[in-house]
Tab-separated table of C-alpha atoms (C1' of nucleotides) in Angstrom:
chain	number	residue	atom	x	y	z
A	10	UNK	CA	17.436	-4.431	27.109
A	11	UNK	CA	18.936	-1.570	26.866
A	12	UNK	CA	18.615	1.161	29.580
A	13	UNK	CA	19.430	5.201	28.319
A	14	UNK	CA	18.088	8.358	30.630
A	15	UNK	CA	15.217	6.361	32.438
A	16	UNK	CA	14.313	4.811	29.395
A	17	UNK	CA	14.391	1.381	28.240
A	18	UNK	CA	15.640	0.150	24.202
A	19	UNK	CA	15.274	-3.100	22.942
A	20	UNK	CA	17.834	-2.580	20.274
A	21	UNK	CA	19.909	-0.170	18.404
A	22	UNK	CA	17.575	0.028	16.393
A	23	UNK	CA	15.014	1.323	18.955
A	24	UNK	CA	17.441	3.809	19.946
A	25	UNK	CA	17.568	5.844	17.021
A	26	UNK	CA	13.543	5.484	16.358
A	27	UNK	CA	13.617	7.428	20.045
A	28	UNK	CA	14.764	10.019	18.018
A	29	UNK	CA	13.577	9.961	14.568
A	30	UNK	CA	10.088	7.893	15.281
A	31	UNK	CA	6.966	9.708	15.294
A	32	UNK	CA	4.954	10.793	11.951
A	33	UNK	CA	6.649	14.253	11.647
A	34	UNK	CA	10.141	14.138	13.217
A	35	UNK	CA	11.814	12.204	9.454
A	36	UNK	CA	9.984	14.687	7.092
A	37	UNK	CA	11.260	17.893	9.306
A	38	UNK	CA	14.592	16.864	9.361
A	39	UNK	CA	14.502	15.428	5.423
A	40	UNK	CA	12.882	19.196	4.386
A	41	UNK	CA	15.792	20.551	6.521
A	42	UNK	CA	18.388	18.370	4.770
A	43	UNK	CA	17.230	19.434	1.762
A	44	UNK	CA	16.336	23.280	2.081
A	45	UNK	CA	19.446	23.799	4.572
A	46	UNK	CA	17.960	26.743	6.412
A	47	UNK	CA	14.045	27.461	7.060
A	48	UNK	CA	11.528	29.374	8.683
A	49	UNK	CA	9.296	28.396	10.691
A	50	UNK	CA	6.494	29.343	8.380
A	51	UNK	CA	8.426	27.848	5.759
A	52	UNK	CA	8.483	24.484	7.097
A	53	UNK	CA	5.236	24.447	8.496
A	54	UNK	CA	3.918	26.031	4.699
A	55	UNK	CA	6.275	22.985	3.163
A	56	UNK	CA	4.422	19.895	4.946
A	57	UNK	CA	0.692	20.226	4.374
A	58	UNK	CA	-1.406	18.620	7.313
A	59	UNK	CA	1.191	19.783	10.321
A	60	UNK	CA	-0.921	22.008	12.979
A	61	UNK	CA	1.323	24.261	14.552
A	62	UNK	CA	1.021	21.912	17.877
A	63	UNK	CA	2.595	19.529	16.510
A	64	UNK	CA	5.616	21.583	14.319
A	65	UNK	CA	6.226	23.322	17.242
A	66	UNK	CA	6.165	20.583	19.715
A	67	UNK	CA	8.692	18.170	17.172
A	68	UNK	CA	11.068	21.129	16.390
A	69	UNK	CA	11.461	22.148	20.655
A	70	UNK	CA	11.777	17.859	20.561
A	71	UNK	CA	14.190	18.241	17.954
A	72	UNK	CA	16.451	21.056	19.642
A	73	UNK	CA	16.430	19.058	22.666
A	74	UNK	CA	17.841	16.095	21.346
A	75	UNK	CA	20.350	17.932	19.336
A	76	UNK	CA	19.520	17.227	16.067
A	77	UNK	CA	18.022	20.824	14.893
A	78	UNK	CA	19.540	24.263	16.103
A	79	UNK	CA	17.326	27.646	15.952
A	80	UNK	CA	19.461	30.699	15.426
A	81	UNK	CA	17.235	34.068	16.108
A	82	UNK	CA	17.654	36.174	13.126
A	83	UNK	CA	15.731	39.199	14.197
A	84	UNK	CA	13.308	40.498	17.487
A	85	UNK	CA	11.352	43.073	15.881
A	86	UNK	CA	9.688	41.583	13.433
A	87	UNK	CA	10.482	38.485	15.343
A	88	UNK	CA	12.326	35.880	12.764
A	89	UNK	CA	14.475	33.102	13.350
A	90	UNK	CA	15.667	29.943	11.243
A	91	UNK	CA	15.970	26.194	11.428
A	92	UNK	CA	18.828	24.006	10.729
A	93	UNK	CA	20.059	20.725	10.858
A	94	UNK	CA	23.195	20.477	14.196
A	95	UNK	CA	26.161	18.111	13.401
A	96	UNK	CA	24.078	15.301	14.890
A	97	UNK	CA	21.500	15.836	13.017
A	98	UNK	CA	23.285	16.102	9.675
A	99	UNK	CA	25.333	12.519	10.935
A	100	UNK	CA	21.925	11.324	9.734
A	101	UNK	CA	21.676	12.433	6.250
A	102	UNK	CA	22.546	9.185	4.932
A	103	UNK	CA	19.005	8.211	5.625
A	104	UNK	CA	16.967	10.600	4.306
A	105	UNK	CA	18.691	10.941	1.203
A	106	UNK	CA	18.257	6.503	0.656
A	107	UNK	CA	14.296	7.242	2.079
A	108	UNK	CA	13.722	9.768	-0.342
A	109	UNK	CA	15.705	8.135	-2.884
A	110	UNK	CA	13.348	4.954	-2.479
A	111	UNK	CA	10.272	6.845	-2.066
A	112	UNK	CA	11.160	8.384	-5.478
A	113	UNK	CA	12.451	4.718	-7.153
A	114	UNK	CA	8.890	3.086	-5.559
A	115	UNK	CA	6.975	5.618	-7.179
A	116	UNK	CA	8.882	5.364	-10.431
A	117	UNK	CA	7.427	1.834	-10.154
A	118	UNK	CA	4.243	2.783	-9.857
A	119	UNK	CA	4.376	5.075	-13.404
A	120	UNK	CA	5.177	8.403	-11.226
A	121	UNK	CA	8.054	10.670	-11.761
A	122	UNK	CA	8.304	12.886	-9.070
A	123	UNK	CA	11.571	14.678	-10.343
A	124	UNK	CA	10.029	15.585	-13.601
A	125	UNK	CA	6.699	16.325	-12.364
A	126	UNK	CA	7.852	17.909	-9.116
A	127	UNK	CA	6.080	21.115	-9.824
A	128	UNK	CA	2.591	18.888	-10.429
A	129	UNK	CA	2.825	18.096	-6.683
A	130	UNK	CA	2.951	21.606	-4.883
B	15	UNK	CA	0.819	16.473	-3.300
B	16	UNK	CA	1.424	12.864	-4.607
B	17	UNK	CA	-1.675	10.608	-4.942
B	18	UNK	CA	-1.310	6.969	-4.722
B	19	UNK	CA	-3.752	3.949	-4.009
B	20	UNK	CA	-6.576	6.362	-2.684
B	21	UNK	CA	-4.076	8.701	-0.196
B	22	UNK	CA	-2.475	11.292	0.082
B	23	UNK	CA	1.338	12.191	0.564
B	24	UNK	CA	3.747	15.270	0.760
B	25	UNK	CA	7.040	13.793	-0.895
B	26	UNK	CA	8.859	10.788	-1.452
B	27	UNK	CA	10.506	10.725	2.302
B	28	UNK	CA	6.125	10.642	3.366
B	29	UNK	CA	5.848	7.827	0.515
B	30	UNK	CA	8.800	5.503	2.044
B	31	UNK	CA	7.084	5.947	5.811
B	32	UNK	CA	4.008	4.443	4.346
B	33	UNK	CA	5.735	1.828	4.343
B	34	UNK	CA	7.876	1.563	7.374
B	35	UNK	CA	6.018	4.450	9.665
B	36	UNK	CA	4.542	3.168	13.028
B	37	UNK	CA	6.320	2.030	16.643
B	38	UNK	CA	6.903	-1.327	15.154
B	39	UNK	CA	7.592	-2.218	11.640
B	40	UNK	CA	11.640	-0.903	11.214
B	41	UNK	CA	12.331	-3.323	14.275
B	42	UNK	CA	10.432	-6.215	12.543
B	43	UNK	CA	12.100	-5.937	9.054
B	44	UNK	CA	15.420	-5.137	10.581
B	45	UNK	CA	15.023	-8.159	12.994
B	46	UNK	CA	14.357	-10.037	9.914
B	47	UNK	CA	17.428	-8.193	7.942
B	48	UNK	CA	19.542	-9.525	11.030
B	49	UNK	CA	18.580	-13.162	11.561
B	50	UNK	CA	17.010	-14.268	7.925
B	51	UNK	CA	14.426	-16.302	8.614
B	52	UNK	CA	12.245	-16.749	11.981
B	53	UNK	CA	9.147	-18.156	12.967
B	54	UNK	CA	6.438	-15.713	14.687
B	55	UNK	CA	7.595	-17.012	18.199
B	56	UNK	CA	11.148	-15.990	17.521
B	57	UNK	CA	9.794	-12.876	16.557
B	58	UNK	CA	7.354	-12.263	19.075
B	59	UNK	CA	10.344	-13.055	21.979
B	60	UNK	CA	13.238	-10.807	19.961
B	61	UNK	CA	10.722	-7.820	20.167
B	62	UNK	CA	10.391	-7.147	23.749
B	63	UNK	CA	6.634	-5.388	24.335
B	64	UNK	CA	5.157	-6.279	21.563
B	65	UNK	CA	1.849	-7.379	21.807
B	66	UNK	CA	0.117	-10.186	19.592
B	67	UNK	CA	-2.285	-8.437	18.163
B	68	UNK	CA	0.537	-5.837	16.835
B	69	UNK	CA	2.957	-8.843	16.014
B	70	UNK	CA	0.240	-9.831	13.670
B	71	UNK	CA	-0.953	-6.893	12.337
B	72	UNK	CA	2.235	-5.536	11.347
B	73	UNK	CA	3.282	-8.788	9.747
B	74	UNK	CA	-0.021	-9.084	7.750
B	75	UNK	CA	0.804	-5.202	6.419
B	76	UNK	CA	3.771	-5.848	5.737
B	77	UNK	CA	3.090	-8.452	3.598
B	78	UNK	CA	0.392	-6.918	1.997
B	79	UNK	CA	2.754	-4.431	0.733
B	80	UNK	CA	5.330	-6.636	-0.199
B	81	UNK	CA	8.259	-6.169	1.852
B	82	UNK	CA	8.062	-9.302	3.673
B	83	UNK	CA	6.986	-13.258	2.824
B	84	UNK	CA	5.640	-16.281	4.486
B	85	UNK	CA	6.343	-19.695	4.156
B	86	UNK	CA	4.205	-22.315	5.367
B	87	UNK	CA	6.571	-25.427	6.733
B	88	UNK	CA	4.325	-27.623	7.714
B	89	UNK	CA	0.838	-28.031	8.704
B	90	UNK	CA	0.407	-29.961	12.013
B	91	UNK	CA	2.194	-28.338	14.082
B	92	UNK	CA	1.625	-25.428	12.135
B	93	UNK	CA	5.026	-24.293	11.441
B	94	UNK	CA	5.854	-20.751	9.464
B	95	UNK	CA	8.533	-18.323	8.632
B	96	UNK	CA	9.144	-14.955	8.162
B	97	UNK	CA	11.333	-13.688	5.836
B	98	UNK	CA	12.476	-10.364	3.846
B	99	UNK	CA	10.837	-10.358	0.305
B	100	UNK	CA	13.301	-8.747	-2.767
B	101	UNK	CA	11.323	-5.774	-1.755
B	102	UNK	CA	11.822	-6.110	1.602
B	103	UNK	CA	15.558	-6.329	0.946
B	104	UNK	CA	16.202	-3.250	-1.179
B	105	UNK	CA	15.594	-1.333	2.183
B	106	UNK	CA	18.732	-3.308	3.775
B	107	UNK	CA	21.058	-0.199	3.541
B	108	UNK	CA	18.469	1.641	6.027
B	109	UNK	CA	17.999	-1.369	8.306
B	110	UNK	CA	22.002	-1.331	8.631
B	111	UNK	CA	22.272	2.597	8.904
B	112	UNK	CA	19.891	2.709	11.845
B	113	UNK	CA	21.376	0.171	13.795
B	114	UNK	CA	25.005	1.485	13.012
B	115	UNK	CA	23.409	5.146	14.272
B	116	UNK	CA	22.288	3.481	17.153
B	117	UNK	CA	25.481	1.785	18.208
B	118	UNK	CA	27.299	4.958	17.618
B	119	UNK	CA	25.200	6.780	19.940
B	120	UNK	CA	25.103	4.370	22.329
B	121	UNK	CA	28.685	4.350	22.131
B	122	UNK	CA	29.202	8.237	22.854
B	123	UNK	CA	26.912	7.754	25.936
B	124	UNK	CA	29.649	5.201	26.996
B	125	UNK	CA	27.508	1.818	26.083
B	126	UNK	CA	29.389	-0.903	24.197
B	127	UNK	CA	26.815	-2.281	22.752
B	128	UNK	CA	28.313	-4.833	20.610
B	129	UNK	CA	30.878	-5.693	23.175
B	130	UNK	CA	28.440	-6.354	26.335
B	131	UNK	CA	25.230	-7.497	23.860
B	132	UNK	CA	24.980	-10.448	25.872
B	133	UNK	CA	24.058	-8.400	28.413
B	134	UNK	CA	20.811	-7.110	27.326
B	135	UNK	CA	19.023	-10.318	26.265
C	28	DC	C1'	2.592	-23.216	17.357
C	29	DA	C1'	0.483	-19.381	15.123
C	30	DG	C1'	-2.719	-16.543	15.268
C	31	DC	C1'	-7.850	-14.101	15.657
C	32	DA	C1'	-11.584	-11.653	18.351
C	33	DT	C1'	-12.822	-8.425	21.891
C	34	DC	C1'	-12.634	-4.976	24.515
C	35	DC	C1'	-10.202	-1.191	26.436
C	36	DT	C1'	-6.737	2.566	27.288
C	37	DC	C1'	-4.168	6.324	26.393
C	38	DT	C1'	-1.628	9.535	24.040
C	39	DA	C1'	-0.081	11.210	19.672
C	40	DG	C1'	-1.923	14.286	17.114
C	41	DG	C1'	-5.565	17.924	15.551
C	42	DA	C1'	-8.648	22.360	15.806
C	43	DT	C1'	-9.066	26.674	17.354
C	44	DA	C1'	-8.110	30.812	19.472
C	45	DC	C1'	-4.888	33.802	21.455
C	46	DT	C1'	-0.028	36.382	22.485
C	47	DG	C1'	4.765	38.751	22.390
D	28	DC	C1'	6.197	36.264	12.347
D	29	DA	C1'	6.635	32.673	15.591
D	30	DG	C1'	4.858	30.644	18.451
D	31	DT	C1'	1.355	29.025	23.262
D	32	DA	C1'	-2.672	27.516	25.553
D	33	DT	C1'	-6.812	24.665	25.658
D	34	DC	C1'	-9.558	21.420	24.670
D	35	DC	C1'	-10.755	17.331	22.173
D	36	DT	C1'	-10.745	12.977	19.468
D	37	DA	C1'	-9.429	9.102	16.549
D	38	DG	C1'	-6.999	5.399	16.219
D	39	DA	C1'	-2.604	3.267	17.361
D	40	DG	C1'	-1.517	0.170	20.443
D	41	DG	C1'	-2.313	-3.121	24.697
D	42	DA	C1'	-4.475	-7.118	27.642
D	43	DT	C1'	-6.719	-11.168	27.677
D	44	DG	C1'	-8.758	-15.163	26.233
D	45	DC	C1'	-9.892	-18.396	22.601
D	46	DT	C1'	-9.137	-21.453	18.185
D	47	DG	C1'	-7.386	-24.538	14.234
DNA sequence: CAGCATCCTCTAGGATACTG
DNA sequence: CAGTATCCTAGAGGATGCTG
């Protein structure tokens, strides 16, 4: 066992799901990968189902750990923008192979998400 | 919005954690990716916390969908093992990226992981 | 040994309304 | 626009005991 900040790993594996587990944290940082910068309107818009609990609560999670930064664009109207840190982009590897083999599984299945991209907005 | 088998996902990244989403099925198939074959008990002990009932579970999901296969040694005592289906294997290169991620990390908090492993058994 | 069946807990996550 | 504050619930996950 591994022990971390008061918190206990079984593995290396482990260790990186402390970051990256959850249902939301993989597709906020994947939509970041692969939009660069975003709103948060725009990401919340961008993954139907997310209450604003929950994309707010990840993305503070998110800063914390040091995987997203926030840069403050504006005060009045009140606009900032997302984007993956250093750390966070050390992890692109992965969700460009998960997306990949979301995209190669559903070729499988007789659905191409590239060409029909626009079918699934 | 990508329809498959009755529900509902966002993109291919949401597709992929159909598959391997939850707090225990990356650390069974990457247990498996490490040490090939085991029996549920090997499992069960490797996976610190788990409980039955999720050992199971997972297992049984997981080879509903194909990424991992039972074999049947013998039948008194029952005797099985686990291993990583074809399917199961073509998600190797994530199994192996998490677990590098992890080390790394570990490493920049100052724990060898690989060098002092026998330590956290 | 390899696993169900039960019952239970708890928290991740959701709905809604409100604020700077 | 970019969030917070509350309240609430489903279901993921856990504990325990039993079976072929």
């Amino acid at each position: 066992m591994i022990q971390l900040n008061n918190k206990t790993y079984t593995c290396p594996v482990d260790v990186t799901l402390g970051f990256i587990g959850g249902k939301w944290k993989l597709l906020i940082l994947s939509h970041l990968h692969q939009f660069d910068r975003k709103s948060y309107s725009e990401i919340r818009d961008n993954l139907p189902g997310i209450s604003e609990k929950m994309l707010s609560q990840q993305l503070k999670e998110l800063e914390r750990d040091q995987l997203v930064e926030k840069k403050i664009l504006a005060l009045k109207p009140y606009r900032v923008e997302y984007f993956l840190s250093v750390q966070g982009k050390s992890l692109s590897p992965l969700y460009a192979f998960v997306s990949e083999w979301g995209i190669k599984y559903l070729k499988e299945q007789g659905i191409d998400y590239l060409k029909d991209q626009h079918l699934y907005k």
